[in-house]
Coordinates of N, CA and C in Angstrom, one line a residue:
X1 N -15.4 25.2 -15.7 CA -14.7 25.2 -14.4 C -13.4 24.4 -14.5
X2 N -12.5 24.8 -13.7 CA -11.2 24.1 -13.7 C -10.7 24.1 -12.2
X3 N -9.8 23.2 -11.9 CA -9.2 23.2 -10.6 C -7.9 23.8 -10.6
X4 N -7.3 23.9 -9.4 CA -5.9 24.4 -9.3 C -5.2 23.6 -8.3
X5 N -3.9 23.5 -8.5 CA -3.0 22.8 -7.6 C -2.8 23.6 -6.4
X6 N -3.1 23.0 -5.2 CA -3.0 23.7 -3.9 C -1.9 23.2 -3.0
X7 N -1.2 22.2 -3.4 CA -0.1 21.6 -2.6 C 0.5 20.4 -3.3
X8 N 1.7 20.1 -3.0 CA 2.4 19.0 -3.6 C 3.6 18.6 -2.8
X9 N 3.9 17.3 -2.7 CA 5.2 16.9 -2.1 C 5.6 15.6 -2.8
X10 N 6.9 15.3 -2.7 CA 7.4 14.1 -3.3 C 7.3 12.9 -2.4
X11 N 6.6 11.9 -2.8 CA 6.4 10.7 -1.9 C 7.3 9.6 -2.4
X12 N 7.3 9.2 -3.6 CA 8.1 8.1 -4.2 C 8.5 8.5 -5.6
X13 N 9.5 7.7 -6.1 CA 9.8 7.9 -7.5 C 8.6 7.6 -8.4
X14 N 7.8 6.5 -8.0 CA 6.6 6.2 -8.7 C 5.6 5.8 -7.6
X15 N 4.5 6.5 -7.4 CA 3.5 6.2 -6.4 C 2.4 5.2 -7.0
X16 N 2.2 4.1 -6.3 CA 1.3 3.1 -6.8 C -0.1 3.2 -6.2
X17 N -0.2 3.7 -5.0 CA -1.5 3.8 -4.3 C -1.5 4.8 -3.2
X18 N -2.6 5.3 -2.9 CA -2.8 6.3 -1.8 C -4.0 6.0 -1.0
X19 N -4.0 6.4 0.3 CA -5.2 6.3 1.1 C -5.0 7.4 2.2
X20 N -6.1 8.0 2.5 CA -6.2 9.0 3.6 C -7.0 8.4 4.7
X21 N -6.5 8.5 6.0 CA -7.3 8.0 7.1 C -8.5 8.8 7.3
X22 N -9.6 8.2 7.8 CA -10.9 8.9 7.9 C -10.8 10.1 8.9
X23 N -9.9 10.2 9.8 CA -9.7 11.3 10.7 C -9.0 12.5 10.0
X24 N -8.6 12.3 8.7 CA -7.9 13.3 7.9 C -6.6 13.7 8.4
X25 N -5.9 12.9 9.3 CA -4.6 13.2 9.8 C -3.5 12.7 9.0
X26 N -3.7 11.5 8.4 CA -2.6 10.8 7.8 C -2.9 10.5 6.3
X27 N -1.8 10.6 5.5 CA -1.8 10.1 4.2 C -0.9 8.9 4.1
X28 N -1.3 7.8 3.6 CA -0.5 6.6 3.4 C -0.2 6.4 1.9
X29 N 1.0 6.3 1.5 CA 1.4 6.2 0.1 C 2.2 4.9 -0.1
X30 N 2.0 4.3 -1.3 CA 2.7 3.0 -1.6 C 3.6 3.2 -2.8
X31 N 4.9 2.8 -2.6 CA 5.8 2.9 -3.7 C 5.7 1.8 -4.7
X32 N 5.8 2.2 -6.0 CA 5.7 1.2 -7.1 C 6.8 1.3 -8.1
X33 N 8.0 1.6 -7.7 CA 9.1 1.8 -8.6 C 9.7 0.4 -8.9
X34 N 9.6 0.0 -10.1 CA 10.2 -1.3 -10.5 C 11.5 -1.1 -11.3
X35 N 12.0 0.1 -11.3 CA 13.2 0.4 -12.1 C 14.4 0.3 -11.3
X36 N 15.2 -0.7 -11.5 CA 16.5 -0.9 -10.7 C 17.4 0.3 -10.9
X37 N 17.4 0.9 -12.0 CA 18.2 2.1 -12.3 C 17.9 3.3 -11.4
X38 N 16.6 3.4 -11.0 CA 16.2 4.5 -10.1 C 16.1 4.0 -8.6
X39 N 16.2 2.8 -8.4 CA 16.0 2.2 -7.1 C 14.7 1.6 -6.9
X40 N 14.6 0.4 -6.5 CA 13.3 -0.3 -6.2 C 12.7 0.4 -5.0
X41 N 11.4 0.7 -5.1 CA 10.7 1.4 -4.0 C 9.4 0.7 -3.8
X42 N 9.3 -0.2 -2.8 CA 8.1 -1.0 -2.5 C 7.7 -0.7 -1.1
X43 N 8.0 0.5 -0.5 CA 7.7 0.9 0.8 C 6.4 1.6 0.9
X44 N 6.0 1.8 2.2 CA 4.9 2.6 2.5 C 5.4 3.9 3.2
X45 N 4.8 5.0 2.7 CA 5.1 6.3 3.4 C 4.0 6.7 4.2
X46 N 4.2 7.2 5.4 CA 3.2 7.7 6.3 C 3.5 9.2 6.5
X47 N 2.5 10.0 6.1 CA 2.7 11.5 6.0 C 1.6 12.2 6.9
X48 N 2.0 13.3 7.4 CA 1.0 14.2 8.1 C 0.3 14.9 6.9
X49 N -1.0 14.7 6.8 CA -1.7 15.2 5.6 C -1.7 16.7 5.6
X50 N -1.8 17.4 6.7 CA -1.9 18.9 6.7 C -0.6 19.5 6.3
X51 N 0.5 19.0 6.7 CA 1.8 19.6 6.4 C 2.6 18.9 5.3
X52 N 2.3 17.7 5.0 CA 3.1 17.0 4.0 C 4.4 16.4 4.6
X53 N 4.6 16.5 5.9 CA 5.8 16.1 6.5 C 5.8 14.5 6.6
X54 N 6.9 13.9 6.3 CA 7.1 12.5 6.4 C 7.1 12.1 7.9
X55 N 6.3 11.1 8.3 CA 6.3 10.6 9.7 C 7.1 9.3 9.8
X56 N 6.9 8.5 8.8 CA 7.6 7.2 8.8 C 7.7 6.6 7.4
X57 N 8.6 5.7 7.2 CA 8.7 4.9 6.0 C 8.9 3.5 6.4
X58 N 8.1 2.6 6.0 CA 8.1 1.2 6.4 C 8.2 0.3 5.1
X59 N 8.9 -0.8 5.2 CA 9.1 -1.7 4.1 C 8.9 -3.1 4.5
X60 N 8.2 -3.9 3.8 CA 8.1 -5.3 3.9 C 7.8 -6.0 2.6
X61 N 7.1 -5.2 1.7 CA 6.7 -5.8 0.4 C 8.0 -6.0 -0.5
X62 N 7.9 -7.0 -1.4 CA 9.0 -7.2 -2.3 C 8.5 -6.9 -3.7
X63 N 7.4 -6.3 -3.9 CA 6.8 -5.9 -5.1 C 6.1 -4.6 -5.0
X64 N 5.7 -3.9 -6.1 CA 5.1 -2.6 -6.0 C 3.7 -2.6 -5.2
X65 N 3.6 -1.6 -4.4 CA 2.3 -1.5 -3.7 C 1.3 -0.9 -4.7
X66 N 0.2 -1.6 -4.9 CA -0.8 -1.3 -5.9 C -2.2 -1.0 -5.3
X67 N -2.3 -1.3 -4.0 CA -3.6 -1.0 -3.4 C -3.4 -0.7 -1.9
X68 N -4.2 0.3 -1.4 CA -4.2 0.7 0.0 C -5.6 1.0 0.5
X69 N -5.8 0.7 1.7 CA -7.1 1.1 2.4 C -6.8 1.3 3.8
X70 N -7.6 2.1 4.5 CA -7.5 2.3 6.0 C -8.8 2.0 6.7
X71 N -8.7 1.7 8.0 CA -9.9 1.4 8.8 C -10.5 2.7 9.2
X72 N -11.8 2.5 9.6 CA -12.6 3.7 10.0 C -12.1 4.4 11.3
X73 N -11.4 3.6 12.1 CA -10.8 4.2 13.3 C -9.4 4.8 13.1
X74 N -8.9 4.8 11.8 CA -7.7 5.4 11.4 C -6.4 4.7 12.1
X75 N -6.6 3.5 12.6 CA -5.5 2.8 13.3 C -4.7 1.9 12.4
X76 N -5.4 1.3 11.4 CA -4.8 0.3 10.5 C -4.8 0.7 9.1
X77 N -3.8 0.3 8.3 CA -3.8 0.4 6.9 C -3.6 -1.0 6.3
X78 N -4.2 -1.3 5.2 CA -4.0 -2.5 4.4 C -3.4 -2.2 3.1
X79 N -2.3 -3.0 2.8 CA -1.6 -2.8 1.5 C -1.6 -4.1 0.7
X80 N -1.7 -3.9 -0.6 CA -1.7 -5.1 -1.5 C -0.5 -4.8 -2.5
X81 N 0.3 -5.9 -2.7 CA 1.5 -5.7 -3.6 C 1.3 -6.6 -4.8
X82 N 1.9 -6.1 -5.9 CA 1.9 -6.9 -7.2 C 3.3 -7.3 -7.4
X83 N 3.8 -7.3 -8.7 CA 5.1 -7.8 -9.0 C 5.6 -7.0 -10.2
X84 N 6.9 -7.1 -10.4 CA 7.5 -6.5 -11.6 C 8.8 -7.3 -11.9
X85 N 9.1 -7.3 -13.2 CA 10.3 -8.0 -13.6 C 11.5 -7.1 -13.6
X86 N 12.7 -7.6 -14.0 CA 13.9 -6.8 -13.9 C 13.9 -5.6 -14.9
X87 N 13.1 -5.6 -15.9 CA 13.0 -4.5 -16.8 C 12.0 -3.5 -16.4
X88 N 11.4 -3.7 -15.3 CA 10.5 -2.6 -14.8 C 9.0 -2.8 -15.2
X89 N 8.7 -3.9 -15.9 CA 7.3 -4.1 -16.3 C 6.6 -4.8 -15.1
X90 N 5.4 -4.4 -14.9 CA 4.6 -4.9 -13.8 C 3.8 -6.1 -14.3
X91 N 3.9 -7.3 -13.8 CA 3.1 -8.4 -14.2 C 3.2 -9.5 -13.2
X92 N 2.3 -10.5 -13.3 CA 2.2 -11.4 -12.2 C 3.3 -12.4 -12.1
X93 N 3.7 -13.1 -13.2 CA 4.7 -14.2 -13.1 C 6.1 -13.6 -13.4
X94 N 6.8 -13.3 -12.3 CA 8.2 -12.7 -12.5 C 9.0 -13.0 -11.3
X95 N 10.3 -12.6 -11.4 CA 11.2 -12.7 -10.3 C 10.8 -12.0 -9.0
X96 N 10.2 -10.8 -9.2 CA 9.8 -10.0 -8.1 C 8.3 -10.2 -7.6
X97 N 7.9 -11.4 -7.8 CA 6.5 -11.7 -7.4 C 6.2 -11.6 -5.9
X98 N 5.4 -10.7 -5.5 CA 5.0 -10.5 -4.1 C 3.6 -11.1 -3.8
X99 N 2.6 -10.5 -4.4 CA 1.2 -10.9 -4.3 C 0.8 -11.1 -2.8
X100 N 1.2 -10.2 -1.9 CA 0.8 -10.3 -0.6 C -0.1 -9.1 -0.2
X101 N -0.8 -9.4 0.9 CA -1.6 -8.3 1.5 C -1.1 -8.2 2.9
X102 N -0.9 -7.0 3.4 CA -0.3 -6.8 4.7 C -1.2 -5.8 5.5
X103 N -1.4 -6.0 6.8 CA -2.1 -5.1 7.6 C -1.1 -4.4 8.5
X104 N -1.1 -3.1 8.5 CA -0.1 -2.3 9.2 C -0.8 -1.6 10.4
X105 N -0.1 -1.6 11.5 CA -0.5 -0.8 12.7 C 0.2 0.6 12.4
X106 N -0.6 1.6 12.2 CA -0.1 2.9 11.8 C 0.6 3.6 13.0
X107 N 0.2 3.4 14.2 CA 0.9 4.0 15.4 C 2.2 3.3 15.6
X108 N 2.3 2.0 15.6 CA 3.5 1.3 15.9 C 4.4 1.1 14.6
X109 N 3.8 1.3 13.4 CA 4.6 1.2 12.2 C 5.1 -0.2 12.0
X110 N 4.3 -1.2 12.3 CA 4.6 -2.6 12.2 C 3.5 -3.4 11.4
X111 N 3.9 -4.5 10.9 CA 3.0 -5.4 10.3 C 2.3 -6.2 11.3
X112 N 0.9 -6.2 11.3 CA 0.1 -6.9 12.3 C -0.3 -8.3 11.7
X113 N -0.4 -8.3 10.4 CA -0.8 -9.6 9.7 C -0.4 -9.5 8.3
X114 N -0.1 -10.7 7.7 CA 0.3 -10.8 6.3 C -0.4 -12.0 5.7
X115 N -0.9 -11.8 4.5 CA -1.5 -12.9 3.7 C -0.7 -13.0 2.4
X116 N -0.1 -14.2 2.2 CA 0.7 -14.3 1.0 C 0.0 -15.1 -0.1
X117 N 0.3 -14.6 -1.3 CA -0.3 -15.2 -2.5 C -1.7 -14.8 -2.7
X118 N -2.2 -13.8 -2.1 CA -3.6 -13.4 -2.1 C -3.9 -12.2 -3.0
X119 N -3.0 -11.5 -3.5 CA -3.3 -10.3 -4.3 C -2.2 -10.1 -5.3
X120 N -2.5 -9.2 -6.2 CA -1.6 -8.7 -7.1 C -2.2 -7.5 -7.8
X121 N -3.3 -7.0 -7.1 CA -4.0 -5.9 -7.6 C -4.5 -5.0 -6.5
X122 N -5.7 -4.7 -6.5 CA -6.3 -3.7 -5.5 C -6.7 -4.4 -4.2
X123 N -7.0 -3.6 -3.2 CA -7.5 -4.1 -1.9 C -8.5 -3.1 -1.4
X124 N -9.4 -3.5 -0.5 CA -10.3 -2.6 0.2 C -10.7 -3.3 1.4
X125 N -11.3 -2.6 2.3 CA -11.9 -3.1 3.6 C -13.4 -3.0 3.5
X126 N -14.1 -4.0 4.0 CA -15.5 -3.9 4.1 C -15.9 -3.2 5.4
X127 N -17.1 -2.8 5.5 CA -17.6 -1.9 6.6 C -17.2 -2.5 8.0
X128 N -17.0 -3.8 8.2 CA -16.7 -4.3 9.5 C -15.2 -4.1 9.9
X129 N -14.4 -3.5 9.0 CA -13.0 -3.3 9.2 C -12.2 -4.5 9.5
X130 N -12.8 -5.7 9.3 CA -12.0 -6.9 9.5 C -12.0 -7.8 8.3
X131 N -12.8 -7.6 7.3 CA -12.8 -8.3 6.1 C -12.1 -7.5 5.0
X132 N -11.0 -8.1 4.5 CA -10.2 -7.5 3.4 C -10.6 -8.1 2.1
X133 N -10.9 -7.3 1.1 CA -11.2 -7.8 -0.2 C -10.0 -7.5 -1.1
X134 N -9.4 -8.5 -1.7 CA -8.2 -8.3 -2.5 C -8.4 -8.8 -3.9
X135 N -8.1 -8.1 -4.9 CA -8.2 -8.5 -6.3 C -6.9 -9.0 -6.8
X136 N -6.9 -10.0 -7.7 CA -5.7 -10.6 -8.3 C -5.7 -10.5 -9.8
X137 N -4.5 -10.5 -10.4 CA -4.4 -10.4 -11.8 C -5.0 -11.6 -12.6
X138 N -5.2 -12.7 -11.9 CA -5.8 -13.8 -12.6 C -7.4 -13.7 -12.6
X139 N -7.9 -12.6 -12.1 CA -9.3 -12.3 -12.2 C -10.1 -12.7 -10.9
X140 N -9.4 -13.4 -10.0 CA -10.1 -13.8 -8.8 C -10.2 -12.7 -7.7
X141 N -11.1 -12.8 -6.9 CA -11.3 -11.9 -5.7 C -11.2 -12.7 -4.5
X142 N -10.4 -12.3 -3.5 CA -10.2 -13.0 -2.3 C -10.8 -12.2 -1.1
X143 N -11.5 -12.9 -0.2 CA -12.0 -12.3 1.0 C -11.1 -12.9 2.2
X144 N -10.5 -12.0 2.9 CA -9.5 -12.4 4.0 C -10.0 -11.8 5.3
X145 N -9.9 -12.6 6.3 CA -10.4 -12.1 7.6 C -9.2 -11.7 8.5
X146 N -9.3 -10.5 9.0 CA -8.2 -9.9 9.9 C -8.8 -9.8 11.3
X147 N -8.3 -10.6 12.2 CA -8.8 -10.6 13.6 C -7.8 -9.8 14.4
X148 N -8.2 -8.7 15.0 CA -7.4 -7.9 15.8 C -7.1 -8.4 17.1

């Protein structure tokens, strides 16, 4: 058996993470372009999943988005950012060190909460939709509480 491509659209020069809301309406994408020559892209794209149409583009991270998760009610997205140096290599200790986790209100397209120095890798939400688990390149795992 093999699969076939059934759709495609351009989200970022380099996409670092993706998440689909549980209601299947939105796709959230994270930019991970560390190449100055092509333009740094550390934004989040919000897309209509069915059509591929861009709904919004929001930016607050200063490093590549490497982790995304959404809440069960499809209202919030959580992003984790890493870092990259001026030559485009992604690693922890560099000029572009972000290491933040941000909680986004998808309807308002705003940051509802930010945790700095808590990530440089993946992120996920626990079943209660208020506890964020973020991984770091130093091997540690952080548990962060988001109170709505």
